[in-house]
Short mmCIF file of C-alpha atoms and ligand atoms in Angstrom, two decimals:
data_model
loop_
_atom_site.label_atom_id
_atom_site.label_comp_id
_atom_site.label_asym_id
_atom_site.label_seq_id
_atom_site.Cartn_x
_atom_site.Cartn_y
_atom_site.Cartn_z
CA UNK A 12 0.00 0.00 0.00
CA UNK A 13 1.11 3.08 -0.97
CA UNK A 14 0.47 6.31 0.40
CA UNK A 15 0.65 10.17 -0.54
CA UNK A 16 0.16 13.03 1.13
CA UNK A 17 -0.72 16.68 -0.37
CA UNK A 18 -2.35 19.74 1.05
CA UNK A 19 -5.88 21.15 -0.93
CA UNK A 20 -5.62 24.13 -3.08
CA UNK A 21 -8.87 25.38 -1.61
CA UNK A 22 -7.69 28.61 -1.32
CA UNK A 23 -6.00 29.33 -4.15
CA UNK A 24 -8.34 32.30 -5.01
CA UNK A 25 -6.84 32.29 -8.85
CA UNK A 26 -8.90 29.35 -9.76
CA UNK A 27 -12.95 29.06 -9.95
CA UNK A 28 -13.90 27.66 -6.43
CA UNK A 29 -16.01 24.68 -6.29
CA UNK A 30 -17.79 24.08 -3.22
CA UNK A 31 -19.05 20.60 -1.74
CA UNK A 32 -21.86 20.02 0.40
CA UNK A 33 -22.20 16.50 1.78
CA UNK A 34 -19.12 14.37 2.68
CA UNK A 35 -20.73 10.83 2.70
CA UNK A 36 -18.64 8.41 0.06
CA UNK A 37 -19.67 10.43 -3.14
CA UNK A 38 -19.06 14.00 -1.61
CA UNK A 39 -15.77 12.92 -0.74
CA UNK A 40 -14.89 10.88 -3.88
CA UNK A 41 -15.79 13.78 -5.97
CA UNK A 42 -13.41 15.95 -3.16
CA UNK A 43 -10.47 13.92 -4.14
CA UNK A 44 -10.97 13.51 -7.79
CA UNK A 45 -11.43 17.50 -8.05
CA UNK A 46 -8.27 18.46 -5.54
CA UNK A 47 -5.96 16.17 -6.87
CA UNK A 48 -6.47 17.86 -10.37
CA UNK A 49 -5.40 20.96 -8.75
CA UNK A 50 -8.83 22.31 -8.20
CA UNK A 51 -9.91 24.64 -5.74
CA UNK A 52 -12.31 22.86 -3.18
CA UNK A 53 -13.82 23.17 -0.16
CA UNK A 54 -16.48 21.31 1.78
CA UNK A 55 -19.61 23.70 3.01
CA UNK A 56 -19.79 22.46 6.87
CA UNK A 57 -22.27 22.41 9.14
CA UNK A 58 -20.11 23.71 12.06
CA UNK A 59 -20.03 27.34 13.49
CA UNK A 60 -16.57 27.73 12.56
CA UNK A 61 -13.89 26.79 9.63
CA UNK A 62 -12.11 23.93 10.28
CA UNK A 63 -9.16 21.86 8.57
CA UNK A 64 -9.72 17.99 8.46
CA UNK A 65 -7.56 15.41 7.47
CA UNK A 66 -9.25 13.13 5.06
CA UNK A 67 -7.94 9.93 3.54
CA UNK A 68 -8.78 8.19 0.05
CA UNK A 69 -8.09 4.65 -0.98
CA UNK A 70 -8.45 3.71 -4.50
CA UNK A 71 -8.96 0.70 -6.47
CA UNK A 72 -5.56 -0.19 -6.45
CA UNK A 73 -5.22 0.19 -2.32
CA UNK A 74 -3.10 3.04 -2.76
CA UNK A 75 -3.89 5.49 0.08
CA UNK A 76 -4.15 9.23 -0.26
CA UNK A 77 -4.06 12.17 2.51
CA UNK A 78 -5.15 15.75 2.28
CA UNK A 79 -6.34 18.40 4.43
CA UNK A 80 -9.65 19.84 3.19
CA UNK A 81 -11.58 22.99 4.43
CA UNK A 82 -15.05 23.22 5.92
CA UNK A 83 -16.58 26.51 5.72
CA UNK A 84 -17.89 26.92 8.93
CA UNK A 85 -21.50 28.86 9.43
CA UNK A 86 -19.85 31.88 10.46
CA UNK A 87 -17.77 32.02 7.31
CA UNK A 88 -20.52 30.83 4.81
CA UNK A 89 -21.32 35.05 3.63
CA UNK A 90 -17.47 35.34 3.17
CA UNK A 91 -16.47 32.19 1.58
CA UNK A 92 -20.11 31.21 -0.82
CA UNK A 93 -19.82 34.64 -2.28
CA UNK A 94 -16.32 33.17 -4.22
CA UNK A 95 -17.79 29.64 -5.10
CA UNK A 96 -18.44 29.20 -9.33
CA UNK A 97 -19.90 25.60 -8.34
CA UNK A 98 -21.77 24.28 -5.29
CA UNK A 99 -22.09 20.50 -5.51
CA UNK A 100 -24.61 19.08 -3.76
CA UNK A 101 -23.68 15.45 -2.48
CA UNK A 102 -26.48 15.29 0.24
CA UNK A 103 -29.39 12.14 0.15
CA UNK A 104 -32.10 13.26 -1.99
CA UNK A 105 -34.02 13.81 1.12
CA UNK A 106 -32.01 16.47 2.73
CA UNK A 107 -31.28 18.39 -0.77
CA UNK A 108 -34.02 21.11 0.23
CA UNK A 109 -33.31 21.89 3.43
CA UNK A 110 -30.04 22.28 3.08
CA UNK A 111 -29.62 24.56 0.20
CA UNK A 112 -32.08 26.97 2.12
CA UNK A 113 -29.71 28.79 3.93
CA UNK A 114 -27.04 28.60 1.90
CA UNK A 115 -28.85 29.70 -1.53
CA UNK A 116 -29.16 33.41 -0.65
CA UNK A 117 -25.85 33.59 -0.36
CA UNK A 118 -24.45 32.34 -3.54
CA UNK A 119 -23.90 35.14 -6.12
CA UNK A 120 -25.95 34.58 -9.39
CA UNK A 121 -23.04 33.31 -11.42
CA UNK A 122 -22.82 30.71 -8.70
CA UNK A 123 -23.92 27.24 -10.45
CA UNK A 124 -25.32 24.29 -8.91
CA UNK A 125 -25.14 20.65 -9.68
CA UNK A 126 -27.23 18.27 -7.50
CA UNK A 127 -25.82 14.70 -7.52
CA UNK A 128 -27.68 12.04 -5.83
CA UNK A 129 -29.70 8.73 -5.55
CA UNK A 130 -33.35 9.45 -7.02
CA UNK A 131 -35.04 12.23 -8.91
CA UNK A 132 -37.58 15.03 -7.52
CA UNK A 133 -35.61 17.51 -5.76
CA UNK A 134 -34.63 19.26 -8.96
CA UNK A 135 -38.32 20.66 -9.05
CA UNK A 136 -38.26 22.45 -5.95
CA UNK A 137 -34.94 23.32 -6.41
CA UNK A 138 -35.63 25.31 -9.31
CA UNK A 139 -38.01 27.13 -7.74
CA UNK A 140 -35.71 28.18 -5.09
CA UNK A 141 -32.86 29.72 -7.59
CA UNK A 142 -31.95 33.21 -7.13
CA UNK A 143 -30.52 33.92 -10.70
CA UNK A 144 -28.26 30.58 -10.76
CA UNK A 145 -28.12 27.69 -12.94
CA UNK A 146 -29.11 24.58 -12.02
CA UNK A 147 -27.24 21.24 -13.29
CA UNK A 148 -28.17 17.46 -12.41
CA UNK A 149 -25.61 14.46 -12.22
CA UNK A 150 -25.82 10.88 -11.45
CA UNK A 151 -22.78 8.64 -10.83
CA UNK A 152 -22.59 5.10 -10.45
CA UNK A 153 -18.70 5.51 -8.84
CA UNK A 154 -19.02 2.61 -6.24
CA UNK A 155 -17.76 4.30 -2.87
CA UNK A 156 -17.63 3.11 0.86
CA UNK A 157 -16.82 5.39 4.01
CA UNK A 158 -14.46 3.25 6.27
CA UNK A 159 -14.46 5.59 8.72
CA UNK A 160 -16.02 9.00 8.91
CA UNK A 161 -12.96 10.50 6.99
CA UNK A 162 -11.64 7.62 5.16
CA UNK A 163 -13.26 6.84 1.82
CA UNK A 164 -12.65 3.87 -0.16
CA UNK A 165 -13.51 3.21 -3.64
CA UNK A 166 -15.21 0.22 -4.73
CA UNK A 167 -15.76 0.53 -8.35
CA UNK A 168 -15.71 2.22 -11.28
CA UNK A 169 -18.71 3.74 -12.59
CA UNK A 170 -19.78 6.25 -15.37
CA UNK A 171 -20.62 10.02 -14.24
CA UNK A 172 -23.58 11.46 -16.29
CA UNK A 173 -24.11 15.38 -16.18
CA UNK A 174 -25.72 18.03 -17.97
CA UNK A 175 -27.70 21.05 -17.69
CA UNK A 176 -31.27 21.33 -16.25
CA UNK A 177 -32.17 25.23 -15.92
CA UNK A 178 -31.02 28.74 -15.89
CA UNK A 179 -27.56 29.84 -16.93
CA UNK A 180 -25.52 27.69 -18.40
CA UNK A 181 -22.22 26.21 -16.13
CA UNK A 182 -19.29 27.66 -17.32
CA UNK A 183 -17.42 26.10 -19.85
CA UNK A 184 -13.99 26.20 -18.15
CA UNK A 185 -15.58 24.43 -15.02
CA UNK A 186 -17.04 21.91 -17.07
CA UNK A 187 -13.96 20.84 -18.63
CA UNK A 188 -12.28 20.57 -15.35
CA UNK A 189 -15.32 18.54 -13.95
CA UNK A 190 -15.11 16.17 -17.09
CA UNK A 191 -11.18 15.85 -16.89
CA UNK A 192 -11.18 15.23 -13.19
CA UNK A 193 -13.85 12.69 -12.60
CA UNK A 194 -12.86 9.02 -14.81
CA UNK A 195 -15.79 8.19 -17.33
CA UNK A 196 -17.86 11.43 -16.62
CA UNK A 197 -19.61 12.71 -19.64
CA UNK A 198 -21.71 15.47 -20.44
CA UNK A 199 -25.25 15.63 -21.80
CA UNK A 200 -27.29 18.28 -23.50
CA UNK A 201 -30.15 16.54 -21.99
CA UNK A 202 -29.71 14.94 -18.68
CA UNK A 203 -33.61 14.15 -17.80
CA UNK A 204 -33.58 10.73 -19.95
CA UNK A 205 -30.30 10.01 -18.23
CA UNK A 206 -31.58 9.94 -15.12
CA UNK A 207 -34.48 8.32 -15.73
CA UNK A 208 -32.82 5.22 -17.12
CA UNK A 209 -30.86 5.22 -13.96
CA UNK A 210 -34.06 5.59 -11.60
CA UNK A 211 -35.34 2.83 -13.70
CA UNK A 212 -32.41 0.66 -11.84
CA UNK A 213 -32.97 2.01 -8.59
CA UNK A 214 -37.20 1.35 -8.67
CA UNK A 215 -36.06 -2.67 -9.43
CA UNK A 216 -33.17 -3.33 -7.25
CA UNK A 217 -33.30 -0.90 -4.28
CA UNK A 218 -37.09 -1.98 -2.45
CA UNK A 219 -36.52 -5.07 -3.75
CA UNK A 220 -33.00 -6.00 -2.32
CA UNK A 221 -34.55 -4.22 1.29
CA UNK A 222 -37.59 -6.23 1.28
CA UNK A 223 -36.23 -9.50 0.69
CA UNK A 224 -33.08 -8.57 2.55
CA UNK A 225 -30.99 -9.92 0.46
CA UNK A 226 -28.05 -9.30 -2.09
CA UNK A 227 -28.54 -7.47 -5.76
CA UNK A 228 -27.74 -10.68 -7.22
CA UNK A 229 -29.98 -12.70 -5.86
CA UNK A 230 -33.13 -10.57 -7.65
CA UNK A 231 -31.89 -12.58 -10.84
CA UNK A 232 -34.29 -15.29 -9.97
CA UNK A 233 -37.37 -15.98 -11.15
CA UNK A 234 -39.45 -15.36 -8.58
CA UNK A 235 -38.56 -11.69 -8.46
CA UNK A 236 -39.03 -11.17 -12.70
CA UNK A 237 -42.82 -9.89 -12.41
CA UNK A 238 -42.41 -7.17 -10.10
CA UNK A 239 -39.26 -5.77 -11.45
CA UNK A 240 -40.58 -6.23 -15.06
CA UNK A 241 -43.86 -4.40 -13.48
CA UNK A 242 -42.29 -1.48 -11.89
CA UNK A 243 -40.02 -0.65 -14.96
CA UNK A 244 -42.86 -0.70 -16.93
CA UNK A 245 -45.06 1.56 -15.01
CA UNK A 246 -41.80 4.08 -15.21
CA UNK A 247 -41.71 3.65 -18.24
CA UNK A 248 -45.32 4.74 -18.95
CA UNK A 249 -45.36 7.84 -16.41
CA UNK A 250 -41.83 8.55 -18.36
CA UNK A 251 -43.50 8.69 -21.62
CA UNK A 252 -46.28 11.00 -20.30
CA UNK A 253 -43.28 13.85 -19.50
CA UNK A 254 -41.96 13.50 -22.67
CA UNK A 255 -39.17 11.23 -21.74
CA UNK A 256 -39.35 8.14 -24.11
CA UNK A 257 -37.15 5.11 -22.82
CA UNK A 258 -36.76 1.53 -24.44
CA UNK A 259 -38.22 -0.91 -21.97
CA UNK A 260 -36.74 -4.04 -23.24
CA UNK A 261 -33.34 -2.22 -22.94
CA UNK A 262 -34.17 -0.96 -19.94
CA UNK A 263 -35.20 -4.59 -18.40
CA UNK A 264 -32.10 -5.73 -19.90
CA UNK A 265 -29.73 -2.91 -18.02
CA UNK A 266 -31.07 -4.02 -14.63
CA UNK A 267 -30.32 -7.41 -15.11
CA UNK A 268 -27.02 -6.32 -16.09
CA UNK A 269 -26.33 -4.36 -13.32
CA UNK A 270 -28.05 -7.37 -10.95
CA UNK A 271 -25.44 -9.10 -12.09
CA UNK A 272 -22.44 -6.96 -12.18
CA UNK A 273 -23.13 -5.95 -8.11
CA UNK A 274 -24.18 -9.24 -7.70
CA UNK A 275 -22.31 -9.43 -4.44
CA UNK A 276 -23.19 -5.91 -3.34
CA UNK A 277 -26.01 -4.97 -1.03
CA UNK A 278 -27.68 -1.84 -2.35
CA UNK A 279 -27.52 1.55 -1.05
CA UNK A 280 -31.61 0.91 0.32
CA UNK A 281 -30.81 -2.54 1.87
CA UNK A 282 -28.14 -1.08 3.79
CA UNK A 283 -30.22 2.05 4.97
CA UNK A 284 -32.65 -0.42 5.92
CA UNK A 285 -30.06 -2.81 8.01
CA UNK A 286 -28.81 0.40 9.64
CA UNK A 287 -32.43 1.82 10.33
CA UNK A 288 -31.68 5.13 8.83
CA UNK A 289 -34.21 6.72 6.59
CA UNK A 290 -34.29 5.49 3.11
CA UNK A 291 -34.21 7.39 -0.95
CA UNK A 292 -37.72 5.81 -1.52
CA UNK A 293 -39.64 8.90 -1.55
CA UNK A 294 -36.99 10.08 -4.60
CA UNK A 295 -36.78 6.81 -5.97
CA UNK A 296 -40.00 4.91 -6.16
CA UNK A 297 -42.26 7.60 -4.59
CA UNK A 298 -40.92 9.50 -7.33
CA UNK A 299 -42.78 6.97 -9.89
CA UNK A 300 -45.56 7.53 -7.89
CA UNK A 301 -46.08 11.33 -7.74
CA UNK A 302 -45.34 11.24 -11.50
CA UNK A 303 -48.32 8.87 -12.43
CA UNK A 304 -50.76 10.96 -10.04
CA UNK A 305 -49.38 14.25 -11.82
CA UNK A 306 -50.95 12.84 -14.71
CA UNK A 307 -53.63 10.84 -13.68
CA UNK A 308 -52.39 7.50 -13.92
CA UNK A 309 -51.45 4.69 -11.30
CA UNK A 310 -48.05 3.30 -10.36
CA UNK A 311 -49.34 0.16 -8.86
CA UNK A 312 -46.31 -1.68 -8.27
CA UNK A 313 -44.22 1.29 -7.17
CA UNK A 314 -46.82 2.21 -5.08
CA UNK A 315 -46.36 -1.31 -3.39
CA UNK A 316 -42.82 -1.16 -2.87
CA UNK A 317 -43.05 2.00 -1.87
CA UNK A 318 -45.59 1.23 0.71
CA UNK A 319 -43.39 -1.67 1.84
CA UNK A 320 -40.50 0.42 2.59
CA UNK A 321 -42.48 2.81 4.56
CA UNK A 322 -43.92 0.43 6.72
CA UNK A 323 -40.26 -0.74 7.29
CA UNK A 324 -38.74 2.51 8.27
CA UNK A 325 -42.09 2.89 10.54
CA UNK A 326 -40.94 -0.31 12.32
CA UNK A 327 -37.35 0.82 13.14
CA UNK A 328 -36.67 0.56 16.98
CA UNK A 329 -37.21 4.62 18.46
CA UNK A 330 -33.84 5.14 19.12
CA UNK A 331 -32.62 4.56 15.76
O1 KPL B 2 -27.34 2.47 -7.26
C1 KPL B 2 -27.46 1.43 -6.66
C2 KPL B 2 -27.74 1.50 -5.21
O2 KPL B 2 -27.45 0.59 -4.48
O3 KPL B 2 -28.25 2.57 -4.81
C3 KPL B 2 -27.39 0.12 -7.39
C4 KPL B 2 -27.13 0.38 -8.84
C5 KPL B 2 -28.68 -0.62 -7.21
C6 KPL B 2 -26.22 -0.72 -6.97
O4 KPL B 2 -26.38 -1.31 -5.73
#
């Protein structure tokens, strides 16, 4: 095992200042792929005050990275946002609101934004909260793992998918430094169908995998086919009605693929669920759901699994 040490350029006020909020696995994977191109990068944290932290980054060839990375502390979020060209926001779906409320108002309007997580349906609101900024949307499927609360480890590769939603456009410059710094990221002039193909994934193997409690691989048997094959093709359907036509055979095929390329893995829900922490569902399948009801149609198997997942977070011991 090898290991490197190098300090953060996060404020080197020459280049464009990108900004991270969340540092679960992805916020901090993203952290270390940006920095160690040399770009300027700070986390926004949740503590009154700035603070340095060490943070170390194991790849996929165990080689082990250190570097010291900056949280903006609440008392220096008016000084420091003002200078940020991109705010990344790493957070679970469910949090994406609340925490760009305070920190919105402060971002100047050339200020872009870039929400990257599990799920779709924050993007709506979201929009409706800008002050003048753009807004971009990202999904990766980089496999990450926090060892430790500051020690990330990555677990597999995994293509980046970006591209604008609304408002201004990001900056070219940024983009290109985005693209060169994160492996297989591309970008896309429109990111909607994108995402959609990758909620189509999440609606089959995330309830699924939490429900039966068991490994992604496992949902390759048969007894699992007419639910999955049901609750692509309802996404399909509410897809179609906003505009967003997707191939369902090729979707049906791309989970299957994926159920067998993280065969081993436990999903991102199934874990949540193990842990008793609160769960994507609302973004994931519940976003299936509010999309048929926008339109007048039912998402009867989504509405299931969605239903199912509920009524295990509901039966998480109090103190969880
Ligand atoms: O994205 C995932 C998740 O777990 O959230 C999949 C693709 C299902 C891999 O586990």
């Amino acid at each position: 095992m090898s290991t490197d040490t190098y300090s953060s350029v996060s404020n080197n006020q020459q280049l464009p200042q990108i900004s991270i909020m969340g540092a679960g696995a992805i916020g901090q994977l993203i952290y270390q792929q940006l920095s160690s191109s040399n770009i300027a990068v700070n986390f926004i944290g949740r503590a009154e005050k700035s603070q340095q932290q060490t943070v170390t980054f194991t790849n996929l060839e165990q080689q082990q990275t250190t570097c010291t990375a900056m949280f903006v502390g609440r008392t220096d979020w008016p000084l420091q946002l003002v200078n940020t060209r991109l705010l990344i926001v790493c957070v679970k779906a469910y949090q994406v609101v609340a925490a760009l409320k305070p920190i919105i108002k402060l971002l100047n309007r050339d200020c872009h934004i870039l929400l990257l997580h599990n799920g779709m349906g924050p993007h709506l609101e979201v929009a409706n909260m800008l002050n003048g900024q753009g807004l971009s949307l990202g999904t990766t499927s980089q496999g990450a793992l926090k060892k430790s609360a500051w020690h990330t480890q990555q677990t597999g590769q995994g293509v980046t998918q970006l591209g604008h939603f609304t408002g201004p456009m990001l900056s070219e410059t940024i983009k290109i430094s985005l693209l060169s710094s994160i492996p297989q990221s591309q970008w896309f002039e429109d990111i909607l169908p994108m995402l959609w193909q990758k909620l189509a994934i999440n609606v089959a193997i995330n309830p699924m995998t939490a429900i039966h409690d068991c490994r992604n691989g496992e949902l390759a048997a048969a007894q699992y086919r007419k639910t999955i094959t049901a609750a692509v093709t309802e996404l399909v359907q509410v897809a179609a009605a906003e505009s967003i036509m997707l191939d369902l055979a090729v979707l049906l095929d791309r989970v299957y693929q994926v159920i067998e390329l993280t065969a081993a893995n436990y999903s991102s829900m199934h874990q949540d669920v193990q842990h008793q922490r609160k769960t994507e569902i609302e973004a994931i399948n519940g976003f299936v759901v509010l999309m048929a009801s926008k339109h007048g149609k039912s998402a009867k198997t989504n509405q299931q699994l969605l239903a199912s997942i509920t009524a295990l977070e509901q039966g998480y011991s109090s103190n969880a």
